Amino acid sequence: MAPPQRPTGYSEKPENLKENAAYRDRFQYVLFRAVTGLFPSLELAAPLVKVGGRVIAKKAMTEKESGIQGLSLVQEIPIKSFSGAKSKLMVFKKCFT
C-alpha cells in the first residue's frame, strides 16, 4: 500500500488564487477562517475546489446555511475556541462546476 500523500497548504487570499486558472478545480479541501460572511466565502472557494471536494468554513453559531449553486451543506460541527467562544465548522460539498 502506498503511503498517504502529504497535504499541500497555501496561505493566500482566495481572491488572488481564483483568478489564476492553475488553481481552478484543483483542491480536494478549501478551509476558511472567519474572513467574511458565509455567502462571499463560498463564492471565493467554489472555483478552487474539485467536484466532490469540500469547502470548510469556520463561522459563528448564529450563521445560517446560505449555500450557493453547486455547493451543498453536508455537515455542521460545533466547536469551541481556547477562550470558550462557541462557533462551528460548516462543511459543504461541491456537486458540480
PDB file of C-alpha atoms in Angstrom:
ATOM      1  CA  MET A   1       0.000   0.000   0.000  1.00  0.00           C
ATOM      2  CA  ALA A   2       1.322   3.439  -0.947  1.00  0.00           C
ATOM      3  CA  PRO A   3       1.909   5.951   1.856  1.00  0.00           C
ATOM      4  CA  PRO A   4      -0.660   8.761   2.078  1.00  0.00           C
ATOM      5  CA  GLN A   5       0.141  11.920   0.189  1.00  0.00           C
ATOM      6  CA  ARG A   6       1.313  14.827   2.262  1.00  0.00           C
ATOM      7  CA  PRO A   7      -1.202  17.683   2.095  1.00  0.00           C
ATOM      8  CA  THR A   8      -0.203  20.940   0.484  1.00  0.00           C
ATOM      9  CA  GLY A   9      -1.321  24.169   2.062  1.00  0.00           C
ATOM     10  CA  TYR A  10      -1.494  27.684   0.675  1.00  0.00           C
ATOM     11  CA  SER A  11      -1.654  30.766   2.836  1.00  0.00           C
ATOM     12  CA  GLU A  12      -3.020  33.122   0.235  1.00  0.00           C
ATOM     13  CA  LYS A  13      -6.009  35.351  -0.239  1.00  0.00           C
ATOM     14  CA  PRO A  14      -8.589  33.309  -2.166  1.00  0.00           C
ATOM     15  CA  GLU A  15      -9.435  36.241  -4.422  1.00  0.00           C
ATOM     16  CA  ASN A  16      -5.833  36.056  -5.692  1.00  0.00           C
ATOM     17  CA  LEU A  17      -5.988  32.300  -6.318  1.00  0.00           C
ATOM     18  CA  LYS A  18      -9.389  32.202  -8.019  1.00  0.00           C
ATOM     19  CA  GLU A  19      -8.178  34.491 -10.808  1.00  0.00           C
ATOM     20  CA  ASN A  20      -5.356  32.064 -11.681  1.00  0.00           C
ATOM     21  CA  ALA A  21      -6.512  29.216 -13.966  1.00  0.00           C
ATOM     22  CA  ALA A  22      -3.868  26.896 -12.466  1.00  0.00           C
ATOM     23  CA  TYR A  23      -5.858  26.814  -9.192  1.00  0.00           C
ATOM     24  CA  ARG A  24      -9.349  26.267 -10.613  1.00  0.00           C
ATOM     25  CA  ASP A  25     -10.926  22.900  -9.681  1.00  0.00           C
ATOM     26  CA  ARG A  26      -7.617  21.888  -8.097  1.00  0.00           C
ATOM     27  CA  PHE A  27      -8.173  21.329  -4.378  1.00  0.00           C
ATOM     28  CA  GLN A  28      -9.895  18.494  -2.520  1.00  0.00           C
ATOM     29  CA  TYR A  29     -10.380  20.752   0.523  1.00  0.00           C
ATOM     30  CA  VAL A  30     -10.596  24.527   0.948  1.00  0.00           C
ATOM     31  CA  LEU A  31     -10.632  25.808   4.540  1.00  0.00           C
ATOM     32  CA  PHE A  32     -11.748  29.318   5.511  1.00  0.00           C
ATOM     33  CA  ARG A  33     -11.426  31.064   8.811  1.00  0.00           C
ATOM     34  CA  ALA A  34     -13.729  33.944   9.632  1.00  0.00           C
ATOM     35  CA  VAL A  35     -12.771  36.173   6.711  1.00  0.00           C
ATOM     36  CA  THR A  36     -16.167  37.443   5.627  1.00  0.00           C
ATOM     37  CA  GLY A  37     -19.791  36.320   5.571  1.00  0.00           C
ATOM     38  CA  LEU A  38     -20.606  32.757   4.569  1.00  0.00           C
ATOM     39  CA  PHE A  39     -22.007  33.554   1.109  1.00  0.00           C
ATOM     40  CA  PRO A  40     -18.958  35.582  -0.052  1.00  0.00           C
ATOM     41  CA  SER A  41     -16.632  32.895   1.376  1.00  0.00           C
ATOM     42  CA  LEU A  42     -18.393  30.192  -0.615  1.00  0.00           C
ATOM     43  CA  GLU A  43     -18.266  32.296  -3.780  1.00  0.00           C
ATOM     44  CA  LEU A  44     -14.490  32.617  -3.345  1.00  0.00           C
ATOM     45  CA  ALA A  45     -13.983  28.913  -2.607  1.00  0.00           C
ATOM     46  CA  ALA A  46     -16.245  27.344  -5.257  1.00  0.00           C
ATOM     47  CA  PRO A  47     -13.879  27.887  -8.216  1.00  0.00           C
ATOM     48  CA  LEU A  48     -10.925  26.420  -6.281  1.00  0.00           C
ATOM     49  CA  VAL A  49     -12.394  23.097  -5.088  1.00  0.00           C
ATOM     50  CA  LYS A  50     -12.747  19.963  -7.250  1.00  0.00           C
ATOM     51  CA  VAL A  51     -16.141  18.386  -7.916  1.00  0.00           C
ATOM     52  CA  GLY A  52     -16.715  16.099  -4.923  1.00  0.00           C
ATOM     53  CA  GLY A  53     -14.327  18.206  -2.821  1.00  0.00           C
ATOM     54  CA  ARG A  54     -15.189  20.022   0.388  1.00  0.00           C
ATOM     55  CA  VAL A  55     -15.267  23.641   1.492  1.00  0.00           C
ATOM     56  CA  ILE A  56     -14.925  24.035   5.267  1.00  0.00           C
ATOM     57  CA  ALA A  57     -15.844  27.403   6.762  1.00  0.00           C
ATOM     58  CA  LYS A  58     -15.452  28.373  10.432  1.00  0.00           C
ATOM     59  CA  LYS A  59     -18.445  30.509  11.311  1.00  0.00           C
ATOM     60  CA  ALA A  60     -20.403  31.819  14.299  1.00  0.00           C
ATOM     61  CA  MET A  61     -23.074  29.567  15.788  1.00  0.00           C
ATOM     62  CA  THR A  62     -25.694  32.083  14.631  1.00  0.00           C
ATOM     63  CA  GLU A  63     -24.640  31.786  10.948  1.00  0.00           C
ATOM     64  CA  LYS A  64     -27.353  30.096   8.909  1.00  0.00           C
ATOM     65  CA  GLU A  65     -26.879  27.957   5.849  1.00  0.00           C
ATOM     66  CA  SER A  66     -26.534  30.153   2.816  1.00  0.00           C
ATOM     67  CA  GLY A  67     -25.148  27.868   0.148  1.00  0.00           C
ATOM     68  CA  ILE A  68     -24.588  28.736  -3.459  1.00  0.00           C
ATOM     69  CA  GLN A  69     -25.326  26.798  -6.599  1.00  0.00           C
ATOM     70  CA  GLY A  70     -23.019  23.795  -6.827  1.00  0.00           C
ATOM     71  CA  LEU A  71     -22.202  23.610  -3.099  1.00  0.00           C
ATOM     72  CA  SER A  72     -24.447  21.814  -0.608  1.00  0.00           C
ATOM     73  CA  LEU A  73     -24.140  21.736   3.185  1.00  0.00           C
ATOM     74  CA  VAL A  74     -23.266  18.193   4.320  1.00  0.00           C
ATOM     75  CA  GLN A  75     -22.208  18.696   7.948  1.00  0.00           C
ATOM     76  CA  GLU A  76     -22.093  21.201  10.817  1.00  0.00           C
ATOM     77  CA  ILE A  77     -19.569  20.569  13.605  1.00  0.00           C
ATOM     78  CA  PRO A  78     -19.878  22.627  16.813  1.00  0.00           C
ATOM     79  CA  ILE A  79     -16.506  23.757  18.216  1.00  0.00           C
ATOM     80  CA  LYS A  80     -15.132  25.997  20.988  1.00  0.00           C
ATOM     81  CA  SER A  81     -12.139  28.316  20.927  1.00  0.00           C
ATOM     82  CA  PHE A  82      -9.438  28.225  23.581  1.00  0.00           C
ATOM     83  CA  SER A  83     -11.282  31.079  25.290  1.00  0.00           C
ATOM     84  CA  GLY A  84     -14.548  29.104  25.259  1.00  0.00           C
ATOM     85  CA  ALA A  85     -16.301  31.022  22.455  1.00  0.00           C
ATOM     86  CA  LYS A  86     -18.666  28.765  20.547  1.00  0.00           C
ATOM     87  CA  SER A  87     -18.619  28.511  16.770  1.00  0.00           C
ATOM     88  CA  LYS A  88     -18.968  25.815  14.148  1.00  0.00           C
ATOM     89  CA  LEU A  89     -17.341  24.319  11.105  1.00  0.00           C
ATOM     90  CA  MET A  90     -19.712  24.198   8.142  1.00  0.00           C
ATOM     91  CA  VAL A  91     -18.739  21.579   5.571  1.00  0.00           C
ATOM     92  CA  PHE A  92     -20.010  21.986   2.005  1.00  0.00           C
ATOM     93  CA  LYS A  93     -19.599  19.514  -0.854  1.00  0.00           C
ATOM     94  CA  LYS A  94     -19.081  20.671  -4.428  1.00  0.00           C
ATOM     95  CA  CYS A  95     -21.663  18.859  -6.546  1.00  0.00           C
ATOM     96  CA  PHE A  96     -20.808  20.305  -9.964  1.00  0.00           C
ATOM     97  CA  THR A  97     -18.928  23.158 -11.617  1.00  0.00           C
TER      98      THR A  97
END
